[in-house]
Coordinates of C-alpha atoms in Angstrom, one line a residue:
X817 CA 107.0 159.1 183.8
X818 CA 110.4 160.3 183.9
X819 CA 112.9 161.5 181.3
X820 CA 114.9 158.9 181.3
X821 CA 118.8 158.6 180.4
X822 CA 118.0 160.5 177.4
X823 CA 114.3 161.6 177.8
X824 CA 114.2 164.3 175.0
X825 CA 111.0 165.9 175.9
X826 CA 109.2 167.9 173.4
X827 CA 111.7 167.6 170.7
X828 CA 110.8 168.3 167.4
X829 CA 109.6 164.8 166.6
X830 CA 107.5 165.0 169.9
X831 CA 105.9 161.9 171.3
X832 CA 102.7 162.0 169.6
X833 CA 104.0 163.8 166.2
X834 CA 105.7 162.5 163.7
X835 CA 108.5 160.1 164.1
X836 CA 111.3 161.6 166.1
X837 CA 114.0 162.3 164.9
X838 CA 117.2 163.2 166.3
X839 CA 117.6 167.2 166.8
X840 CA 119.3 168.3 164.1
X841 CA 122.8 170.1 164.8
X842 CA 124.3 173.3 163.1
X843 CA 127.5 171.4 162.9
X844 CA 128.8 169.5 159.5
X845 CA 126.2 167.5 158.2
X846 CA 125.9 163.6 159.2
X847 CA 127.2 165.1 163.1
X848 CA 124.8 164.3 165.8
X849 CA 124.6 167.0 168.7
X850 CA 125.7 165.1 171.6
X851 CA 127.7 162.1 170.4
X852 CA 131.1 161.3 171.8
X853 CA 133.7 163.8 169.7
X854 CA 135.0 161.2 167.1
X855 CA 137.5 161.9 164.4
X856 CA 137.0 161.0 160.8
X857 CA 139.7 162.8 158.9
X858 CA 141.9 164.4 160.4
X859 CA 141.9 167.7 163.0
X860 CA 139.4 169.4 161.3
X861 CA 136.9 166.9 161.3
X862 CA 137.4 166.9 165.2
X863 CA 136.3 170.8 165.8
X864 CA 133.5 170.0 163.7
X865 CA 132.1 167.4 165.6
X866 CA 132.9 169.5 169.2
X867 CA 131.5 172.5 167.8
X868 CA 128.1 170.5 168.1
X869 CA 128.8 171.0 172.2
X870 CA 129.0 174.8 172.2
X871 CA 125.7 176.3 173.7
X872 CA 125.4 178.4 170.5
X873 CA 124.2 175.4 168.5
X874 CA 122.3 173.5 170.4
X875 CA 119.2 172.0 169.3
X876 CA 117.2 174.1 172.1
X877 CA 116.9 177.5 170.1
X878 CA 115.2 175.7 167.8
X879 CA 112.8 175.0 170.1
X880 CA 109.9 177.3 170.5
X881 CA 110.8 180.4 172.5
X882 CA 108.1 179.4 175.2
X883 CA 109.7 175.6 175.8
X884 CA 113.1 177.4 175.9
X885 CA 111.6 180.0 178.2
X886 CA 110.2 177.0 180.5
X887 CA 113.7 175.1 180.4
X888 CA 115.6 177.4 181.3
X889 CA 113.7 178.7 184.2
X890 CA 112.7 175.0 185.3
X891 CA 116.9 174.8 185.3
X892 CA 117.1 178.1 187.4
X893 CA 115.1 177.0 189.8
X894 CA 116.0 173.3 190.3
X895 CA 119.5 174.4 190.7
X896 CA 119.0 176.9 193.4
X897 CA 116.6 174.8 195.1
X898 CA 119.7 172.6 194.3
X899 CA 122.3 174.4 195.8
X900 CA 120.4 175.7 199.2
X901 CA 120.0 171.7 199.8
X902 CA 123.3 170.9 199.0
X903 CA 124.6 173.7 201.5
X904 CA 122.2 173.0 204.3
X905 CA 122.7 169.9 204.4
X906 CA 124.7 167.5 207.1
X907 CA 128.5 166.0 205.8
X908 CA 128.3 162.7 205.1
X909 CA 129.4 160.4 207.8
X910 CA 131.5 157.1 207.2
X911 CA 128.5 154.6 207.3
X912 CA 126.8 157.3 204.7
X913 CA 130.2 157.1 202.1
X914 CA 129.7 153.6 202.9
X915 CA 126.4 153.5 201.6
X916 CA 127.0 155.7 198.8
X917 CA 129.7 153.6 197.4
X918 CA 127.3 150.4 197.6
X919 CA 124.6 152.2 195.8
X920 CA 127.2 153.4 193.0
X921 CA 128.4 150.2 192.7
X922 CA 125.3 148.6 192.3
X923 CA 124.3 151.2 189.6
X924 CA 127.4 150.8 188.1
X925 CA 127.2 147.0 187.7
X926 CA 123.6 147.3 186.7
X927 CA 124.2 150.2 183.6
X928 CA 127.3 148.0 182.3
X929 CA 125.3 144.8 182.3
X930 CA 122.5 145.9 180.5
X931 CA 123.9 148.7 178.4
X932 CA 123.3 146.6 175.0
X933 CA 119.6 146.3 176.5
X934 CA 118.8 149.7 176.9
X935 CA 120.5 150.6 173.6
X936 CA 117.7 148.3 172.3
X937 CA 115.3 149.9 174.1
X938 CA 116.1 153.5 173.3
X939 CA 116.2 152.9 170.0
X940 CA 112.4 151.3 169.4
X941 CA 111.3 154.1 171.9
X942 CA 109.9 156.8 169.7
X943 CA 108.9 159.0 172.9
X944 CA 110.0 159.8 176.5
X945 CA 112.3 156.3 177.6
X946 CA 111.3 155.3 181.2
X947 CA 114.6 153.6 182.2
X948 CA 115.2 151.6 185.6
X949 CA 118.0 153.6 187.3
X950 CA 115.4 154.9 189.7
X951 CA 116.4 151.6 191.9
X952 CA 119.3 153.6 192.9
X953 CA 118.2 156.9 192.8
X954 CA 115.5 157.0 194.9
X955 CA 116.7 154.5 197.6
X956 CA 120.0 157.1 197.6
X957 CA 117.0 159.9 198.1
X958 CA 115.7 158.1 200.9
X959 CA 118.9 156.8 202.8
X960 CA 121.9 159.8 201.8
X961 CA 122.3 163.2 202.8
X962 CA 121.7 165.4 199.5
X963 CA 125.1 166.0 198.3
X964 CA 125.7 161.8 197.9
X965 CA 122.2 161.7 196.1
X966 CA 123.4 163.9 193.6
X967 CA 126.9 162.3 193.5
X968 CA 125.1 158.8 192.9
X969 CA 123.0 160.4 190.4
X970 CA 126.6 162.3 188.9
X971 CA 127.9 158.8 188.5
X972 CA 124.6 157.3 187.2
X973 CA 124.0 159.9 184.6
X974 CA 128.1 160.1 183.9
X975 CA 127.9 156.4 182.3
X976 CA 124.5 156.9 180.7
X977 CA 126.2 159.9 178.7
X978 CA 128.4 157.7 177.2
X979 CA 125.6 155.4 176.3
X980 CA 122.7 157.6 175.4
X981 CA 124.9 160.3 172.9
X982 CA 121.4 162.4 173.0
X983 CA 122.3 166.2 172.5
X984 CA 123.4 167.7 174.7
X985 CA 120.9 170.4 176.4
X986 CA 118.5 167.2 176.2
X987 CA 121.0 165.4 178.6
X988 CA 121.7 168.2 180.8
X989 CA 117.3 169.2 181.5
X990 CA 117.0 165.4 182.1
X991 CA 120.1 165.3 184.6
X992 CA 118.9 168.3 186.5
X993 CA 115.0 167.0 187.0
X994 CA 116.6 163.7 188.3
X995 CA 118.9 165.8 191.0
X996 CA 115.7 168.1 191.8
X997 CA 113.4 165.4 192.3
X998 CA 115.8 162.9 194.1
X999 CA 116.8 165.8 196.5
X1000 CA 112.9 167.2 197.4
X1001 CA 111.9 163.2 198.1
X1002 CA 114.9 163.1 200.6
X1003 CA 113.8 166.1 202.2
X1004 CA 110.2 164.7 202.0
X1005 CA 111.3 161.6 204.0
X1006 CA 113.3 163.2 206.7
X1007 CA 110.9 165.8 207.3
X1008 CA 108.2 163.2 207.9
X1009 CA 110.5 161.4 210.2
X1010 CA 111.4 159.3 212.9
X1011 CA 111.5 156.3 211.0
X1012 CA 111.7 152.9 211.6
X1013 CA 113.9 151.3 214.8
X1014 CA 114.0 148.2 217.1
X1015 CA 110.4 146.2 216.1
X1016 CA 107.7 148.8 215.7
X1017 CA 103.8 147.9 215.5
X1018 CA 101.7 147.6 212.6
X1019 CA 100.9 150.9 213.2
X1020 CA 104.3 152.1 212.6
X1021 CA 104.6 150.2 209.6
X1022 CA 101.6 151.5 207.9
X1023 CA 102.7 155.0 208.8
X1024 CA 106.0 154.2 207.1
X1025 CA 104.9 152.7 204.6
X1026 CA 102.6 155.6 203.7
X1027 CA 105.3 157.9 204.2
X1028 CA 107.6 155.7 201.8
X1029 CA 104.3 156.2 198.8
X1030 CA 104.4 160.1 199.7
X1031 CA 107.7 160.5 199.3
X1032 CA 107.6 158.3 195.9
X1033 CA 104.6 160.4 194.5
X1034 CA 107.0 163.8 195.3
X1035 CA 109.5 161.8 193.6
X1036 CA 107.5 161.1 190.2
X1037 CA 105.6 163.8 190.0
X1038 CA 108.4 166.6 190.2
X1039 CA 110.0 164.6 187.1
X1040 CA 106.3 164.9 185.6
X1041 CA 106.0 168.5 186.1
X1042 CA 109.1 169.1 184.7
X1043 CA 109.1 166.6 181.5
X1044 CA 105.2 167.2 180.9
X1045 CA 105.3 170.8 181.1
X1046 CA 108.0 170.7 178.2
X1047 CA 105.5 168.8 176.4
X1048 CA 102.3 170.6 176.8
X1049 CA 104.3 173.9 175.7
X1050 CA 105.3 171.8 172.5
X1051 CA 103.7 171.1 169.3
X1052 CA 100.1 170.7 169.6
X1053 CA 100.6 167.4 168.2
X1054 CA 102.3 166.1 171.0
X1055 CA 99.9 167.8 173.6
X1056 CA 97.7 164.2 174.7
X1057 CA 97.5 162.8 178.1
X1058 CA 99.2 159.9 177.2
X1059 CA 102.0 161.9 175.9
X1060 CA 102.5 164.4 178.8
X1061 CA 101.6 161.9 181.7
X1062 CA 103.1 158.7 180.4
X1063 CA 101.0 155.7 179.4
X1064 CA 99.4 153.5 181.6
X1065 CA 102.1 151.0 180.9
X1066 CA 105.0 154.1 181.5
X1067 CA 103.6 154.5 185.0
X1068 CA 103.4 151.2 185.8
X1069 CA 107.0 150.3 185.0
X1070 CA 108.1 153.8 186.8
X1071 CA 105.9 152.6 190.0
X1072 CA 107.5 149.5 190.1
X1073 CA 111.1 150.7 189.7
X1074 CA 110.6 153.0 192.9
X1075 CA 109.1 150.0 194.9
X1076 CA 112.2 148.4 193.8
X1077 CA 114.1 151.5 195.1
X1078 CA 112.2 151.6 198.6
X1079 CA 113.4 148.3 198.8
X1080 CA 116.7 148.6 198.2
X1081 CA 117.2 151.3 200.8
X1082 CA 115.5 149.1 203.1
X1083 CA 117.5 146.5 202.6
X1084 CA 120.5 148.7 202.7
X1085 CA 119.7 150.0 206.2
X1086 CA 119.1 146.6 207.5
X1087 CA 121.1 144.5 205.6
X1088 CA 123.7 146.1 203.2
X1089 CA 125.1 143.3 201.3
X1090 CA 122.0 142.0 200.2
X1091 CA 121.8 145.1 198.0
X1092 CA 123.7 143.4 195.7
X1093 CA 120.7 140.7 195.1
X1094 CA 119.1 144.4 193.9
X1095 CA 122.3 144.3 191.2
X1096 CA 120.8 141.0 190.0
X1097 CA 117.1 142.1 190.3
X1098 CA 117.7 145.5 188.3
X1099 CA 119.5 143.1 184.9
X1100 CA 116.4 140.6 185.0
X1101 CA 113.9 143.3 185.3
X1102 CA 115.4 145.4 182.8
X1103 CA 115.4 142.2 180.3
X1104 CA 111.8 141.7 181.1
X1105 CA 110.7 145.4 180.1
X1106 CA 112.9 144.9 176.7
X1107 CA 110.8 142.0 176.2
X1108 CA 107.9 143.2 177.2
X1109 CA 108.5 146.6 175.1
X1110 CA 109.3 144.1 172.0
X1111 CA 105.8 141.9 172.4
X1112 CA 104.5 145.9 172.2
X1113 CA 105.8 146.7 169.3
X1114 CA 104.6 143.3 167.3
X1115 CA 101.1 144.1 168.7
X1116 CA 101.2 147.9 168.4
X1117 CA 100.9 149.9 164.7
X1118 CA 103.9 152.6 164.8
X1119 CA 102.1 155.3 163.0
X1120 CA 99.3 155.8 165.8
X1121 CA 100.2 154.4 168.7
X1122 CA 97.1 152.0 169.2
X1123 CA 96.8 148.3 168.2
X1124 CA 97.7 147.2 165.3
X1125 CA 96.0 144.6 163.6
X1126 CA 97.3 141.8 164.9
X1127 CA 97.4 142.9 168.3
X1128 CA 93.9 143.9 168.1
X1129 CA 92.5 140.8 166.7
X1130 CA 94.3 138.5 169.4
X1131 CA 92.6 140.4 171.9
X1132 CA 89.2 141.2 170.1
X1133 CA 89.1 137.4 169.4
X1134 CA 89.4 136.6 173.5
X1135 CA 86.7 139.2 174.1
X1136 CA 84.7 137.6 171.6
X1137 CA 85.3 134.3 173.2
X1138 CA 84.2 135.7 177.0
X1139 CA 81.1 137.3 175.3
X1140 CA 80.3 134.0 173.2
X1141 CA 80.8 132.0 177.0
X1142 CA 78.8 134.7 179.1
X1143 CA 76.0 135.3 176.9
X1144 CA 76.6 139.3 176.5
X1145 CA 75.8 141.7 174.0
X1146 CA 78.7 142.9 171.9
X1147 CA 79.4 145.3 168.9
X1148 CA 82.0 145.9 166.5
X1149 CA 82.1 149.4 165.0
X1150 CA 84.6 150.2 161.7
X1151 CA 85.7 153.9 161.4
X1152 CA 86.5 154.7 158.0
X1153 CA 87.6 158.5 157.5
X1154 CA 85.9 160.7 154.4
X1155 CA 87.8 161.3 151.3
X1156 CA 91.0 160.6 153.4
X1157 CA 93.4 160.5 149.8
X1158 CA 92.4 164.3 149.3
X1159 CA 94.1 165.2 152.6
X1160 CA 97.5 163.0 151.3
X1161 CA 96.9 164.9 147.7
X1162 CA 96.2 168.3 149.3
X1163 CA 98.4 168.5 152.5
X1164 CA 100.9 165.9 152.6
X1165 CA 101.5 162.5 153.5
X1166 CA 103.1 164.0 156.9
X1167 CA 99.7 166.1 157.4
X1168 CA 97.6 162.7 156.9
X1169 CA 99.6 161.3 159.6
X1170 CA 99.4 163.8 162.2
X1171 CA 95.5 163.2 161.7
X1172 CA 95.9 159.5 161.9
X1173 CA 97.5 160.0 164.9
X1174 CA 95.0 162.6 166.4
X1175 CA 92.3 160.4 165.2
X1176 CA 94.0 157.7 167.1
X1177 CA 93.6 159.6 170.2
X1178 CA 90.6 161.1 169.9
X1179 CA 89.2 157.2 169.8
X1180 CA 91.0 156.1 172.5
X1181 CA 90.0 159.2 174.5
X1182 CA 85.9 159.3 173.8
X1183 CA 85.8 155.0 174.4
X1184 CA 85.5 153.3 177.9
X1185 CA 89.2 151.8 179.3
X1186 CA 87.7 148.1 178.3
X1187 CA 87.0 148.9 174.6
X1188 CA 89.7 147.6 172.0
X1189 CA 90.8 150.4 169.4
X1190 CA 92.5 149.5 166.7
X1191 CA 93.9 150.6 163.3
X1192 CA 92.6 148.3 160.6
X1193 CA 94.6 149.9 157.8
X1194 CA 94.9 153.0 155.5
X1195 CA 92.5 155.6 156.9
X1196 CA 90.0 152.8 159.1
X1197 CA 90.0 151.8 162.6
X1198 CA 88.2 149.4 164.5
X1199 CA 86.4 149.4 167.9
X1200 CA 85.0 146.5 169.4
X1201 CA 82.6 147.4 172.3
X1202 CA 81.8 144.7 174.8
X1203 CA 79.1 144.3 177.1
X1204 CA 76.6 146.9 175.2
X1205 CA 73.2 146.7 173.7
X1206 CA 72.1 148.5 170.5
X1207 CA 71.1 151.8 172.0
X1208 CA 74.2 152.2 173.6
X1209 CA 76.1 151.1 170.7
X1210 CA 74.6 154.0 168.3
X1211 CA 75.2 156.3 171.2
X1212 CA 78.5 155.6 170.8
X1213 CA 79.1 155.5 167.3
X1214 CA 77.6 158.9 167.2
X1215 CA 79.9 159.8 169.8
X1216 CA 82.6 159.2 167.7
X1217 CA 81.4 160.6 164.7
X1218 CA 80.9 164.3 165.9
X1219 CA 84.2 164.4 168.2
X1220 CA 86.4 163.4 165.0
X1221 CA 83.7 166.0 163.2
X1222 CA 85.3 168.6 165.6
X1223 CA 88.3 168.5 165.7
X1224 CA 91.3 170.8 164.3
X1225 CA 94.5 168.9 163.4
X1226 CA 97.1 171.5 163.3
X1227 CA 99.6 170.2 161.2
X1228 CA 102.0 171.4 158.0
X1229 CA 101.3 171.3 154.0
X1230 CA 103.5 170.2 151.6
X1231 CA 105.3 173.5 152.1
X1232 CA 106.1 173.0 156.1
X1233 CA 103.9 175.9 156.3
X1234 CA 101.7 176.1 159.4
X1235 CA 97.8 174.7 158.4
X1236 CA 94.4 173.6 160.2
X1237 CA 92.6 170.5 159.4
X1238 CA 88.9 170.3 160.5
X1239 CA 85.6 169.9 159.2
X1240 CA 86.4 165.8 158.7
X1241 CA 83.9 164.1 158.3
X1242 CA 83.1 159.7 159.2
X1243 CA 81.4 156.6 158.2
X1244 CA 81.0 154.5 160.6
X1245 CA 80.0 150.8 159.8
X1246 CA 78.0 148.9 163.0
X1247 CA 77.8 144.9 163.2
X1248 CA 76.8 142.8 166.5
X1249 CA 77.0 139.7 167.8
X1250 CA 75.7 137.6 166.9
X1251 CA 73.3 139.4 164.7
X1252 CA 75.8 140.0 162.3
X1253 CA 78.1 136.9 162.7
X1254 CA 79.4 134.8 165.4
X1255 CA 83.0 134.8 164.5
X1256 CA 85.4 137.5 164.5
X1257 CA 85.5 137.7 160.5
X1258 CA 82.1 137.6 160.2
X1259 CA 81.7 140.6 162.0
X1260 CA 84.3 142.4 160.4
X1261 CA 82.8 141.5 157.1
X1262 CA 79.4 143.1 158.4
X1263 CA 80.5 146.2 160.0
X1264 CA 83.1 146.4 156.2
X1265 CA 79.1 146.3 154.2
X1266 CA 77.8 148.6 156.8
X1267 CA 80.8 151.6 156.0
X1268 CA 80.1 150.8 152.4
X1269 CA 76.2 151.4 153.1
X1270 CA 77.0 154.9 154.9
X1271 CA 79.4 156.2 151.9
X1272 CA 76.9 155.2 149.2
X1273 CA 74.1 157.1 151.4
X1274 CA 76.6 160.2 151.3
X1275 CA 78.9 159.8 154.4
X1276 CA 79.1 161.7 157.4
X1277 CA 76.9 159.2 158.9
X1278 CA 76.5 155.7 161.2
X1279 CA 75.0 152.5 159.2
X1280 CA 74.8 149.4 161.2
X1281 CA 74.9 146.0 159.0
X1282 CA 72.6 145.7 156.3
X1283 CA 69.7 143.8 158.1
X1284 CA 70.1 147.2 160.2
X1285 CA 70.6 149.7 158.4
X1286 CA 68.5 152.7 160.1
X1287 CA 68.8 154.0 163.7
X1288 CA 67.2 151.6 166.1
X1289 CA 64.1 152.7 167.5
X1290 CA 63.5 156.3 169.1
X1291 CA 66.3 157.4 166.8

């Protein structure tokens, strides 16, 4: 996970939190901090919008002190680690200026080509955007001397200002963490050298190839530390593994944008024009992850994070279908939260999102990787659980029911004043298959009577369908 052409990490609508939004500026209202200077009436309208540039209003002292306290001293140290590189390092030869310009021009044609795309992109992305330039950055961190990575990232990152208009202290962390980490995988990769000549053994190759996955690991996780640390010194709303190490989807698309990179410099050593196939590569791939992030967002409920309803029930229904065919058990547990309107009434409608959201987390975090979690509506989630017989089942609808019991949502009231939510309490409605129905809507409408059943028995408890209502046996 990496920031991105205009990774904001931790800003105040942190990935996790509530919706971002854009950092507000101290400059004239309706003026973004870090959009192109634009004039709308005149001179004066023109120092208004640069005054959003001046370090004295950036968005970043609004930050808490200890993010600031991070950035700045993750900045200090990337640029001296920055600048000892950049002076120790050999001068560029021809064949390396020759190589630069091919990467920069391959960057170049790649960011024009799919600059409408990632405008898309950025703008459905409510949290850190993993972008693709990485296809050029790291192949330069593999095949240039240090001061032409950092020029190919300079002309990268130039272009994506124009593009990203994110504010500007934003733009600059993100810039630096791309220089820092494409400049400790180059010296990574040299420093684990001789490399590859004439026709080695497979041997050779697997010691190259491992070298290649060290160097991309050094690579990612320097733009991890950096972004992540932001994040887990942010709100604690934003403080979730998924937030501060990417999902599992993040990863893979940053994994497969430094394979692409890996081959690019190969490809470069052995056979530079065919770096412009890469050109070509980078605009299909990047319209495949726009698709792919738009199938996400039909399938995925904005609030929380997790599927929403339609998303869940295509997949719930497939499960059902390989349980129906196999002959396996399979539950279906509905999560309905206690007196949810008093937290709307008493809090806020912000505060009863943050706990959706925590909610929505704390259920993905407490169910196994092949259990479907789901928002069902309003305050209820659903969890279908394949492959589990009825002990197991209660074991984990109790499971459920004391971590959301303990846990403290720090969120705002109705005031933005600081407050703690805990003490929540859960019903928790249980059907199985095919016990309780055979088809998808059956089961829903069981584990629906089942919730009912636990609030009129005085909540805080787990019911499973009416033919089931108390604990199975040893309970």
């Amino acid at each position: 996970m990496h920031p991105g052409p205009d990774g904001d990490p931790g800003a105040p609508g942190e990935p996790g939190g509530p919706p971002p939004a854009r950092p507000e500026s101290t400059a004239e209202p309706g003026v973004t901090e870090g959009a192109p200077a634009t004039t709308t009436s005149g001179p004066v309208a023109t120092a208004r919008v640069r005054h959003a540039y001046w370090p004295r209003n950036w968005a970043l002292w609004r930050r808490r002190p200890v993010q600031v306290a991070f950035m700045l001293a993750a900045e200090a140290v990337a640029v001296a680690i920055l600048a000892v590189s950049f002076a120790r390092s050999p001068i560029p030869s021809g064949n390396d200026w020759i190589n630069f310009g091919i990467l920069a021009a391959g960057a170049t044609v790649h960011i024009q080509l799919t600059q409408r795309q990632e405008e898309r992109r950025r703008n459905r992305t409510k949290t850190v955007l993993i972008d693709l330039t990485a296809v050029w950055t790291f192949s330069a961190a593999m095949i240039l001397p240090v001061p032409l990575i950092l020029f190919v990232i300079a002309v990268i990152r130039l272009q994506h200002w124009f593009i990203a208009r994110r504010p500007a202290h934003n733009f600059i962390f993100s810039s630096i963490t791309h220089g820092l980490a494409g400049a400790l995988a180059h010296l990574t990769y040299t420093t684990l050298g001789p490399h590859l000549l004439g026709r080695p053994g497979w041997g050779d190759f697997l010691r190259e190839s491992g070298t290649i996955v060290l160097t991309g690991a050094i690579y990612e996780a320097i733009q991890i530390a950096y972004v992540g640390g932001v994040l887990l010194l942010g709100t604690p709303a934003g403080r979730t593994v998924r937030n501060v190490l990417g999902s599992p989807a993040d990863n893979m698309l940053e994994a497969i944008t430094i394979g692409l990179g890996a081959v690019t410099a190969i490809l470069l050593a052995a056979v530079p024009p065919m770096v412009a196939v890469m050109a070509v590569v980078t605009v299909v791939f990047n319209r495949l992850a726009e698709l792919d992030q738009l199938q996400n967002d039909v399938r995925t409920d904005p609030k929380t994070g997790i599927f929403n309803m339609r998303g869940w029930s295509e997949s719930a229904e497939r499960a059902l279908e390989r349980t129906a065919r196999s002959g396996d058990q399979l539950a279906l547990l509905m999560v309905d939260l206690d007196h949810f309107k008093w937290i709307n009434d008493t809090y806020g409608h912000p505060a009863g999102d943050d706990v959706l959201r925590t909610v929505a987390q704390t259920l993905d975090e407490v169910t196994r990787p092949s259990d479907l979690v789901g928002r069902f509506g309003g305050e209820e989630f659903l969890v279908l659980l394949p492959d589990i017989d009825e002990d197991a089942t209660w074991d984990a609808a109790e499971r459920i029911r004391i971590a959301i019991a303990k846990l403290h949502i720090v969120t705002t009231d109705k005031r933005g004043d600081p407050a703690t939510i805990a003490d929540r309490t859960t019903s928790i409605g249980v059907a199985r298959h095919p016990r309780h129905g055979d088809t998808l809507e059956r089961l829903l409408q069981s584990a629906d009577a089942a919730v009912y059943l636990a609030k009129e028995n005085g909540r805080d408890q787990v019911c499973f369908a009416p033919d089931t209502v108390t604990p199975p046996a040893g309970r």
